Coordinates of C-alpha atoms and ligand atoms in Angstrom, one line a residue:
X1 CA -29.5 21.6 7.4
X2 CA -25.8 20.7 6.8
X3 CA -24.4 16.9 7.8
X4 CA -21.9 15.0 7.9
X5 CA -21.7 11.4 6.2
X6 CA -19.9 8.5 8.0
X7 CA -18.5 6.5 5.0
X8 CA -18.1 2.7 6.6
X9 CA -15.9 0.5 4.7
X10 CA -13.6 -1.7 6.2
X11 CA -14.8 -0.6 9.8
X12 CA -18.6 -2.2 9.8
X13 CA -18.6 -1.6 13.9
X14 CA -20.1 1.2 16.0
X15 CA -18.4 0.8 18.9
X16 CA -14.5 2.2 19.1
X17 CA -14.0 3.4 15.4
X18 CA -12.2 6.1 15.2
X19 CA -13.7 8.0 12.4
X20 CA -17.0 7.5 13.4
X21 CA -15.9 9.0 17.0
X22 CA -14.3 11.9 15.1
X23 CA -17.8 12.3 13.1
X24 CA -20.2 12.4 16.1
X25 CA -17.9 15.0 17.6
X26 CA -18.0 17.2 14.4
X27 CA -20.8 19.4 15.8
X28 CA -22.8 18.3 12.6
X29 CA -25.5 16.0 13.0
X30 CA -24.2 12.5 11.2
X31 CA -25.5 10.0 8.7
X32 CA -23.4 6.6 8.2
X33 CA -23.2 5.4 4.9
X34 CA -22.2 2.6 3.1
X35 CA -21.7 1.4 -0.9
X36 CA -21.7 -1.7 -2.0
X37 CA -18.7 -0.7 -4.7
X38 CA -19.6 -2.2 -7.7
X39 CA -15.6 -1.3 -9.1
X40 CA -14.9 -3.8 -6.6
X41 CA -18.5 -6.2 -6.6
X42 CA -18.1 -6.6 -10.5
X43 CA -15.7 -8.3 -10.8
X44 CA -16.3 -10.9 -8.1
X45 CA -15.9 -14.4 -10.3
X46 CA -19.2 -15.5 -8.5
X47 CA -22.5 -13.8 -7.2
X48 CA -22.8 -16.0 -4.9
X49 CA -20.3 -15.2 -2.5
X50 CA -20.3 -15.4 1.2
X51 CA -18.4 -12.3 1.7
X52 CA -21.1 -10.4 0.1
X53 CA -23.8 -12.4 2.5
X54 CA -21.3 -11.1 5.5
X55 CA -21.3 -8.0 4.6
X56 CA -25.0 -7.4 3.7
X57 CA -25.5 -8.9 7.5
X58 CA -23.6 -6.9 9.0
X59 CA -24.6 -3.4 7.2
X60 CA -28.1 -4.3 7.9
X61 CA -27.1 -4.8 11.3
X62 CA -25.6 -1.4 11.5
X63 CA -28.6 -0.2 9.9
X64 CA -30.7 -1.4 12.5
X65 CA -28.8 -0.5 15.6
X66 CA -28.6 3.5 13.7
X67 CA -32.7 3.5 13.6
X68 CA -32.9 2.5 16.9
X69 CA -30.5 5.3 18.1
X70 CA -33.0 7.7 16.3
X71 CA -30.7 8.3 12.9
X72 CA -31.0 7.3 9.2
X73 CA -28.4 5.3 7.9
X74 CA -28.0 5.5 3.7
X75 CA -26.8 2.1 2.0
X76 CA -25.9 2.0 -2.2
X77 CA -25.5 0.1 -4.6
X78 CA -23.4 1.7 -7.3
X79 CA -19.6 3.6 -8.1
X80 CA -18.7 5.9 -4.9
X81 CA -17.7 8.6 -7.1
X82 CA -21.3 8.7 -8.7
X83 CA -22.8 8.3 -5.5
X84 CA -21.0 11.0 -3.6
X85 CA -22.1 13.1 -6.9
X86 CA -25.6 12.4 -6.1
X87 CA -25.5 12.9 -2.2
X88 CA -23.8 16.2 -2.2
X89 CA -26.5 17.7 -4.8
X90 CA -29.5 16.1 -2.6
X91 CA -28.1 17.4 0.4
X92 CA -26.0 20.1 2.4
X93 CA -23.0 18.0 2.9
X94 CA -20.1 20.1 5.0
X95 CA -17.5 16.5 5.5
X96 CA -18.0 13.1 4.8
X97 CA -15.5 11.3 7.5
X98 CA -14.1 7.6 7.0
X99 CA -11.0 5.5 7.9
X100 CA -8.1 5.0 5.8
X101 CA -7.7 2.4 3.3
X102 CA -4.4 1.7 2.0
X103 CA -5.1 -0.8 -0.3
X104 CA -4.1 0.4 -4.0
X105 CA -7.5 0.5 -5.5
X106 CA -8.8 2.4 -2.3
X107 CA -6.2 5.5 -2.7
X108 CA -6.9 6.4 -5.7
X109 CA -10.4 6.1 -4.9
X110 CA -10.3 8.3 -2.3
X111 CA -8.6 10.9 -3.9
X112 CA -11.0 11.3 -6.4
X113 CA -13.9 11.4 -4.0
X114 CA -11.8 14.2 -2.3
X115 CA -11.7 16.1 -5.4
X116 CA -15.5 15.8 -6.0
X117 CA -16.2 16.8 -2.4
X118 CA -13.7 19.6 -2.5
X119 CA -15.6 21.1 -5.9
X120 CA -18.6 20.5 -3.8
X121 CA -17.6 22.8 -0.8
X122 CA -17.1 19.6 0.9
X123 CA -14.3 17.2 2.2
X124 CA -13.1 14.2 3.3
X125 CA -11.6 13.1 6.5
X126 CA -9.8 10.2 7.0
X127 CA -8.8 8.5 10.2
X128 CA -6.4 6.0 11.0
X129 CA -8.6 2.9 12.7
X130 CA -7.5 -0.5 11.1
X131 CA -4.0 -0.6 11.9
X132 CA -2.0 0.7 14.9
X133 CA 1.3 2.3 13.0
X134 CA 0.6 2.8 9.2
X135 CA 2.2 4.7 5.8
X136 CA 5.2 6.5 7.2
X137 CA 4.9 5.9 11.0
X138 CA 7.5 3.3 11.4
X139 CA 10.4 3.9 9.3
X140 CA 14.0 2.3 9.5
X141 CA 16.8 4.6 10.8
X142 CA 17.9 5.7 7.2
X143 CA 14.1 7.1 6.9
X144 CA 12.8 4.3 4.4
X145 CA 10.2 1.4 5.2
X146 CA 11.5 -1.7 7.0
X147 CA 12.3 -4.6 5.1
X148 CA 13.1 -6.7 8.1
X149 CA 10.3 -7.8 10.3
X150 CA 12.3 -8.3 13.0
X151 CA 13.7 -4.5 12.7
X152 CA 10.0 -3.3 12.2
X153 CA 8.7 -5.2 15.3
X154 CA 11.3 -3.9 17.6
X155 CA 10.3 -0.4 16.4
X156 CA 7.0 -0.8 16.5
X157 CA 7.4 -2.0 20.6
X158 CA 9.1 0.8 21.0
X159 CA 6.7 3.4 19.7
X160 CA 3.6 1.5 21.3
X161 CA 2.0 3.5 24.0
X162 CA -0.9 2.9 25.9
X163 CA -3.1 5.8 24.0
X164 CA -2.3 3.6 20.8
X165 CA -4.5 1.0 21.6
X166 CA -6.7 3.1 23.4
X167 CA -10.6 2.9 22.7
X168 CA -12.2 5.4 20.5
X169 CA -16.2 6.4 22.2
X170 CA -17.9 6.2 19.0
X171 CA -20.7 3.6 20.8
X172 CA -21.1 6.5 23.6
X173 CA -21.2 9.4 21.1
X174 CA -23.7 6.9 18.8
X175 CA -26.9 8.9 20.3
X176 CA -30.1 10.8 18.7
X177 CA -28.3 14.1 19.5
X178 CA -25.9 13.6 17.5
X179 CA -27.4 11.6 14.4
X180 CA -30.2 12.7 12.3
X181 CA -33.4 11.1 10.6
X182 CA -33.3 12.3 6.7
X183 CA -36.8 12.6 5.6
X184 CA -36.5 11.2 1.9
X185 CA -33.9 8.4 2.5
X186 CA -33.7 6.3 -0.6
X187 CA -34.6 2.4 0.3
X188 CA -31.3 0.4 0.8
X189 CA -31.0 -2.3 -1.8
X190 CA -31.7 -6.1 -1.0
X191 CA -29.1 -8.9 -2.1
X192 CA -31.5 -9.9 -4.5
X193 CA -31.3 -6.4 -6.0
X194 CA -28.2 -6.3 -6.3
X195 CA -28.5 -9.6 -8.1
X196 CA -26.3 -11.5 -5.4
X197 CA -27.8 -14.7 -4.0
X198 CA -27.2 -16.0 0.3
X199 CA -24.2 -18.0 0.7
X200 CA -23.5 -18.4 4.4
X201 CA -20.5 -19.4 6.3
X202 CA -19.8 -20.1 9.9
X203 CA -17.6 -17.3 11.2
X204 CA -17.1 -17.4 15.3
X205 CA -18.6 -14.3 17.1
X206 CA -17.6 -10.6 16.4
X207 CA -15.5 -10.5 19.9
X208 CA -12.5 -11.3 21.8
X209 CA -11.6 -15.1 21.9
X210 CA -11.9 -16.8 25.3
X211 CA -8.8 -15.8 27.6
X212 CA -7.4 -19.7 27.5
X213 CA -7.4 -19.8 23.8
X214 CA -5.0 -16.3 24.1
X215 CA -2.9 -17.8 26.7
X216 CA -2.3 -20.8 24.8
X217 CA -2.0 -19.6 21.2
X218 CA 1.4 -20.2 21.2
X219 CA 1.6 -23.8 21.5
X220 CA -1.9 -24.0 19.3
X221 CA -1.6 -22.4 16.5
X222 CA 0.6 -24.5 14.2
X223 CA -1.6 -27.8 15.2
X224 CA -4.8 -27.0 12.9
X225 CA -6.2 -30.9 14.2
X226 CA -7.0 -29.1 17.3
X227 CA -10.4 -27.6 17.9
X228 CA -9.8 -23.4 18.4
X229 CA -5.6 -23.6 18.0
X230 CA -5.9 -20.4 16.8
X231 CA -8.0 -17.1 17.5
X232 CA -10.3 -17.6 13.6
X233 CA -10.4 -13.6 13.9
X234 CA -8.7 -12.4 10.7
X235 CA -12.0 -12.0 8.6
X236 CA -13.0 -9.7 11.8
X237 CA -10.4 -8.1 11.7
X238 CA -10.9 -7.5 7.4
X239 CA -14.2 -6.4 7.5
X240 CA -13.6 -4.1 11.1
X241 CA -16.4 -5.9 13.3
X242 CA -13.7 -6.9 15.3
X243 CA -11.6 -4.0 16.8
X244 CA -7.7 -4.2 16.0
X245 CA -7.1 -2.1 19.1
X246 CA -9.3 -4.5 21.4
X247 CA -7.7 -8.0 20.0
X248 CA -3.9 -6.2 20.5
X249 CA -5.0 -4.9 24.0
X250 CA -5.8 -8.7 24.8
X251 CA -2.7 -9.8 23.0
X252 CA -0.6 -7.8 24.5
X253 CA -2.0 -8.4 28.0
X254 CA -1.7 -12.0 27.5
X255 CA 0.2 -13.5 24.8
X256 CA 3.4 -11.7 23.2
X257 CA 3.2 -14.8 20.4
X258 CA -0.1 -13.1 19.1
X259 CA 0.7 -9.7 19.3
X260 CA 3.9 -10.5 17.1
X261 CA 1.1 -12.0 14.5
X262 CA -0.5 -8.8 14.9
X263 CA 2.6 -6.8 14.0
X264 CA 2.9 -8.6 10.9
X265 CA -0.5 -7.4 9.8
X266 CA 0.4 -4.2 10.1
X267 CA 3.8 -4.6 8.4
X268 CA 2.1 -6.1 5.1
X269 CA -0.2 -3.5 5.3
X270 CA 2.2 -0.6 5.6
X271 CA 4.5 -2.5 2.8
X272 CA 1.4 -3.0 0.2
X273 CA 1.1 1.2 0.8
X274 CA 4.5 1.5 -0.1
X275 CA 5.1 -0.9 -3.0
X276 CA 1.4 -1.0 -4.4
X277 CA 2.8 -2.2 -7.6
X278 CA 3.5 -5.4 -5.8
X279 CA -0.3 -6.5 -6.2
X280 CA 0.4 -7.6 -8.6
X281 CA 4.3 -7.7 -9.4
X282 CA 7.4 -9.4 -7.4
X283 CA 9.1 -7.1 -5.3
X284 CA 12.3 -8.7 -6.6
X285 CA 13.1 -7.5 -10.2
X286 CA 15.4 -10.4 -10.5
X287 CA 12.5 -12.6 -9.6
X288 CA 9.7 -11.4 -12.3
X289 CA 11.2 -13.3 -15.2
X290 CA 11.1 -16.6 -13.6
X291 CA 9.9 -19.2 -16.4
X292 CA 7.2 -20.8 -14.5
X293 CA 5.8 -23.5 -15.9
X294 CA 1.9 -22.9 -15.4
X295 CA 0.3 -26.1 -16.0
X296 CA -3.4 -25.9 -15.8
X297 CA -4.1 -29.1 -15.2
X298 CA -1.8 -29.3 -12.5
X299 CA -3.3 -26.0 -10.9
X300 CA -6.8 -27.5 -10.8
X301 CA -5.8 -30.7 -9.1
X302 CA -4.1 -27.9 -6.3
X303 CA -7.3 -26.1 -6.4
X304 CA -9.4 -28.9 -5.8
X305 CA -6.8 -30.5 -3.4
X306 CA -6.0 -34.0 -5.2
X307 CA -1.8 -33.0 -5.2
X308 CA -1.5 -36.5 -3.3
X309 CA 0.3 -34.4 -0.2
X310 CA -2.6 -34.6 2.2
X311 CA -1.5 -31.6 4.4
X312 CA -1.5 -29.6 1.2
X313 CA -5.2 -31.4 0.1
X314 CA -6.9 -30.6 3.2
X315 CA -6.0 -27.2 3.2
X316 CA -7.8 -26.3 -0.3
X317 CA -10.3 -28.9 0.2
X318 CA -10.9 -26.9 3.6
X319 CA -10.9 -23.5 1.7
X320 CA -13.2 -24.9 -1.1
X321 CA -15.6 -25.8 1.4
X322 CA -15.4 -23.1 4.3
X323 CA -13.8 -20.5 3.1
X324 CA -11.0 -20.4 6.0
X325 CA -7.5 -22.1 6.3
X326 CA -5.6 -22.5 9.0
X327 CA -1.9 -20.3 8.7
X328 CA 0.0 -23.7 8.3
X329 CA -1.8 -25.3 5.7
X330 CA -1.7 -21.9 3.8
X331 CA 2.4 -22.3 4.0
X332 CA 2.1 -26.1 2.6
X333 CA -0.3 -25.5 -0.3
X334 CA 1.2 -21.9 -1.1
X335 CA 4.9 -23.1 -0.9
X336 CA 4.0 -26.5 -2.7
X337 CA 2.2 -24.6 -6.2
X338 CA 4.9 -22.1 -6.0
X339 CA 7.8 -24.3 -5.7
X340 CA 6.7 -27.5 -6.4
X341 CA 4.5 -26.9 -9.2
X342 CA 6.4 -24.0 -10.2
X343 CA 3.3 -22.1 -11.5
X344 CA 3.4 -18.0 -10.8
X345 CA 2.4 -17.1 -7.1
X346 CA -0.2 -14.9 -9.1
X347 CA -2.7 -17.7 -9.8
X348 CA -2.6 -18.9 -6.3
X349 CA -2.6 -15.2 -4.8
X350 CA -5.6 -14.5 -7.4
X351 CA -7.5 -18.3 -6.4
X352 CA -7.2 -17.2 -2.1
X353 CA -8.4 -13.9 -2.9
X354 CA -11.5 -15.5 -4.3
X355 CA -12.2 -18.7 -1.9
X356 CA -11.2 -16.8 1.8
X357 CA -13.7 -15.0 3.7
X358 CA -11.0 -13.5 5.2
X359 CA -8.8 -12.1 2.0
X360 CA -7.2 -9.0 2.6
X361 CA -5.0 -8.1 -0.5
X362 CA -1.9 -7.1 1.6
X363 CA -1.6 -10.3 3.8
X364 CA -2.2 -12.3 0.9
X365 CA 0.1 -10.5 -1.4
X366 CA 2.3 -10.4 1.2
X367 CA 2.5 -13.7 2.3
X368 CA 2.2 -15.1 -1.0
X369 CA 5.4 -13.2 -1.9
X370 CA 7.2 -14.4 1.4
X371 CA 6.7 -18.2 0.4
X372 CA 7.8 -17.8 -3.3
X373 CA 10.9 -15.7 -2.0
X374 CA 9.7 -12.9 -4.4
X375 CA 8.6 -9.9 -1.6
X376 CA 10.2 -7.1 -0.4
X377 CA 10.6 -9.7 2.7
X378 CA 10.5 -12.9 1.9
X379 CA 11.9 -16.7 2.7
X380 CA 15.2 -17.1 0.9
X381 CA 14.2 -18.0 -3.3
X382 CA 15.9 -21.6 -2.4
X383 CA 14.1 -22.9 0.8
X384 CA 11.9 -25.8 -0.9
X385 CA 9.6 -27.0 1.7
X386 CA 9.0 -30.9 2.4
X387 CA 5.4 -30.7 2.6
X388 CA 5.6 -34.2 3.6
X389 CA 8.0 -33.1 6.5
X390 CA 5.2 -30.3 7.2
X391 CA 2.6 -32.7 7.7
X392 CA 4.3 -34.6 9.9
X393 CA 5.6 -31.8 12.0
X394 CA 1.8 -30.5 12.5
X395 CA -0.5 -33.0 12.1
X396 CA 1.4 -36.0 13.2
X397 CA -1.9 -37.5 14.4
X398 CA -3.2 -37.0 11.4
X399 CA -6.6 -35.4 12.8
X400 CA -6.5 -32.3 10.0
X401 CA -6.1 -34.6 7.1
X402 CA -9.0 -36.8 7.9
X403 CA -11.2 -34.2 8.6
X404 CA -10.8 -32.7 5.0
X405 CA -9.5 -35.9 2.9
X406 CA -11.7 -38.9 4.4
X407 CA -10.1 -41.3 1.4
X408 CA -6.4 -40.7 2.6
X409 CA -4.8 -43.9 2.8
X410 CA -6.8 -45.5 0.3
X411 CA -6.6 -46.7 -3.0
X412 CA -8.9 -43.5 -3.7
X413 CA -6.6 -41.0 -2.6
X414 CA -4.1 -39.9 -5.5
X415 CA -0.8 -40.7 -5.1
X416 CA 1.6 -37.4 -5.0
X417 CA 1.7 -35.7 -8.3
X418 CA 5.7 -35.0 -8.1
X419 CA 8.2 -36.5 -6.5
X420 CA 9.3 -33.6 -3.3
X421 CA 13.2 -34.3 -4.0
X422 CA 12.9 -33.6 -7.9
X423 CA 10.5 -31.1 -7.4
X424 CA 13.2 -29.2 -5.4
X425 CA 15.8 -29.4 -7.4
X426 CA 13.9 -28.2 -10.6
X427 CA 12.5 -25.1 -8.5
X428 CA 15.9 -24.4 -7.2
X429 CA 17.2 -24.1 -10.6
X430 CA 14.5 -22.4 -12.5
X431 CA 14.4 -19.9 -9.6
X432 CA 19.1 -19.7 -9.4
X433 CA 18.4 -19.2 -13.3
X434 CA 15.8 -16.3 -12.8
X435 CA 17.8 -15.0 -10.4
X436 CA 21.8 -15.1 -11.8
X437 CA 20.2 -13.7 -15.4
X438 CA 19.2 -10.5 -13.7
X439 CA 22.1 -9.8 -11.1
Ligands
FAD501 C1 -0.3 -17.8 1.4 C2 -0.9 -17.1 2.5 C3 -2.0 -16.3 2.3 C4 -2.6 -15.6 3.3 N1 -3.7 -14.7 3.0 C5 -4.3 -14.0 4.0 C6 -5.4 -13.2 3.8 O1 -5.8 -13.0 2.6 N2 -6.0 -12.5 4.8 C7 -5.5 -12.7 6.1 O2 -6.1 -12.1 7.0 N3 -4.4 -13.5 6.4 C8 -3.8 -14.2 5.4 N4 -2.8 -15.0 5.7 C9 -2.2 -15.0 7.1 C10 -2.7 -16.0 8.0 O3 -2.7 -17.3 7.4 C11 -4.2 -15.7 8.5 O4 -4.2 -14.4 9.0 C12 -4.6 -16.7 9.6 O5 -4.5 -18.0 9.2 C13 -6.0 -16.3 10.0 O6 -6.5 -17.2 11.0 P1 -6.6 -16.7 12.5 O7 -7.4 -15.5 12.6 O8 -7.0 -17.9 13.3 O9 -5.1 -16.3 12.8 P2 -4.3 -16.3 14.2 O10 -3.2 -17.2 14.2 O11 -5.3 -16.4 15.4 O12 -3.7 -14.8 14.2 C14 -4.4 -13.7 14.7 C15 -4.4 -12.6 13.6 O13 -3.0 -12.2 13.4 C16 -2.9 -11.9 12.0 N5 -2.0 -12.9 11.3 C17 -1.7 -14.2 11.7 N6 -0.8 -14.7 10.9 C18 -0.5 -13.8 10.0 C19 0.4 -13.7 8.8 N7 1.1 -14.8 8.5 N8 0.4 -12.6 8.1 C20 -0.3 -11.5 8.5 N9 -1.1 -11.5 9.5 C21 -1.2 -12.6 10.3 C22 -4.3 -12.1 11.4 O14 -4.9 -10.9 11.3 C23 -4.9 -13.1 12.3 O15 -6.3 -13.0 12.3 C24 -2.1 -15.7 4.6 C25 -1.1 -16.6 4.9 C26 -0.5 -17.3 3.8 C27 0.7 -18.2 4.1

């Protein structure tokens, strides 16, 4: 009997994913799949990591909700490639079907599982489903990718049509007539297997915030004192329980704010497919010579948030902890170890990627590279920010701070570790230095 595999990866949601829709109409009866990718899993700094927890969750989840329906689903632990290798000789594969990934490691990775399912008789089909315009779909008028948000948003309006944001009826297709039960299913493998131990988090529910929060947003989300200022979506929206279509629908309905937030999500993510090098490179080659100063000591006291600027300290003390932080304290701490510090954007990019729950590796390339001024779009090299000012623009009350740093405004609380007005000047001239050298 042929199939077809379902390859989840980013999308860990039944209902409107749009590969999974195309795969249930395939005429093939359909197994979902999933691989816990040790290329990516091996390198985790930690195996205790409460991605890995969310993840397992939720694919046992899936695997539940498949059995019921009357199918099999197939979980792995191991190298895709090898896996694939396996599946297509144990069974009659005709198409494994997925959604796109346009992450660098991810491309090349699929194009080497095309070529082992092409030598196989096989292929794979990919399906746009995490964005809503991606690769070449909005381009500037001279036919190359925006480098002006506000450029790419206008276009992006414009192309929007209703279809675009239109559910897919994967949940309705997601019936025993069109899945299968494969007799000799290997066991999925436990955490413990896969030598990973629990380590939960509190994420909200995998659905749409409450209708006030939307209508809000807009006055909310810079004040992270406030219980719910902002949606807490984003590591939904990374691991594809959430639906990007169904949070934009509601954004769009209700809060234009939002839906601009949206856009940018898409924009990093179309940029990091176009520029993959910028991973793990400035975008600006005038910018990748800039003599940082990389003091370790002075990167742990920002990692473990004892900088003396308490907006800044209760950000990373709140990441340490949680593994979430709100969008404004990102901006302080980012800006402040960047500029302040002056220590490469790289260590701080590489330090989010492994604390958030949420990381995605093009909005955290991507917005690192906006606040060092390095990025294909970025803030201007010279804008230094006060993140004294910051605090007390956004949590005047103070409510964020004590929440994170109980000791502020003790003799326990460190005072800050540079002065902000020397600080500026030194990054301004290390960066004018970097800069004028390369022009
Ligand atoms: C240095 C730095 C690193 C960041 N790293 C990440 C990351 O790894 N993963 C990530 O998802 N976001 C990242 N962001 C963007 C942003 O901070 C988070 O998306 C947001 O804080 C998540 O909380 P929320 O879901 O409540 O956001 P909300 O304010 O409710 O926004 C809703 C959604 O819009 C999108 N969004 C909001 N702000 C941005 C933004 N600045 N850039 C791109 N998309 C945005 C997110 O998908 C978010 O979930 C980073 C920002 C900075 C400054």
């Amino acid at each position: 009997m042929k199939i077809v595999l379902f390859w989840h990866r980013r999308d860990l949601r039944q209902h409107d994913n749009a590969g999974l829709a195309a795969a249930l109409q395939s005429g093939y009866p359909v197994v979902p799949l999933f691989i816990y990718d040790r290329e990516i899993l091996d390198l985790l700094p930690s195996r205790r990591d409460a991605r890995v927890t969310f993840i397992y969750d939720e694919v046992e989840r899936l695997a539940r909700q498949t059995e019921q329906a009357g199918g099999t689903f197939l979980a792995f632990y191991g190298k895709p490639l090898e896996v694939f290798a396996q599946l297509v000789q144990q069974y009659e594969v005709a198409a494994v079907y997925t959604n796109e990934d346009y992450e660098p490691y991810a491309t090349v990775r699929d194009a080497a599982v095309a070529g082992l399912l092409h030598q196989a008789g096989a292929e794979l089909r990919a399906y746009k489903d995490q964005v809503i315009f991606a690769k070449n779909e909005i381009l500037s008028k001279s036919g190359t990718p925006p480098k002006v948000f506000g450029a790419y948003s206008k276009a992006w309006l414009a192309a929007l049509r209703d279809e675009h944001l239109a559910p897919y009826p994967s949940r309705e297709l997601f019936t025993a007539a069109n899945l299968t039960q494969l007799p000799k299913a290997a066991p999925r493998p436990t955490l413990e297997q896969m030598n990973f131990e629990r380590l939960e988090q509190e994420v909200p529910a995998a659905e749409l915030p409450a209708e006030e929060l939307v209508r809000n947003y807009h006055n909310t989300r810079d004040k992270p004192g406030l219980v719910n200022s902002s949606t807490r979506r984003s590591v939904h929206l990374r691991f594809g329980t959430l639906s990007v279509r169904e949070l934009m629908r509601q954004a769009r309905a209700l809060n234009p704010k939002l839906l601009n937030e949206l856009i940018w999500r898409d924009f990093f993510m179309m940029l990091l497919w176009h520029f993959p090098y910028t991973a793990t490179e400035s975008y600006d080659p005038r910018l990748r010579q800039v003599p940082y100063r990389n003091n370790e000591d002075e990167f742990k006291a920002w990692c473990e948030g004892r900088t003396g600027y308490p907006l800044v300290d209760a950000g990373m003390r709140e990441l340490n902890q949680t593994g979430y932080m709100p969008n404004r304290a990102r901006i302080a701490a980012a800006g402040f170890l960047v500029k302040h510090l002056l220590i490469d954007w790289r260590w701080g990019d590489r330090y989010f990627a492994d604390k958030l729950l949420d990381y995605d590796m093009a909005q955290n390339v991507g917005n690192w590279q906006w606040m060092a001024g390095t990025g294909a779009v970025a803030a201007p090299w010279f804008r230094v920010y006060s993140p004294q000012s910051q605090q007390e623009q956004y949590d005047p009350t103070f409510a964020y701070v004590w929440q994170w740093v109980p000791e502020f405004g003790t003799c326990e609380y460190p005072k800050p570790m540079v002065e902000h007005k020397f600080a500026r000047e030194r990054a301004i001239a290390t960066f004018r230095a970097a800069y004028q050298a390369k022009e």
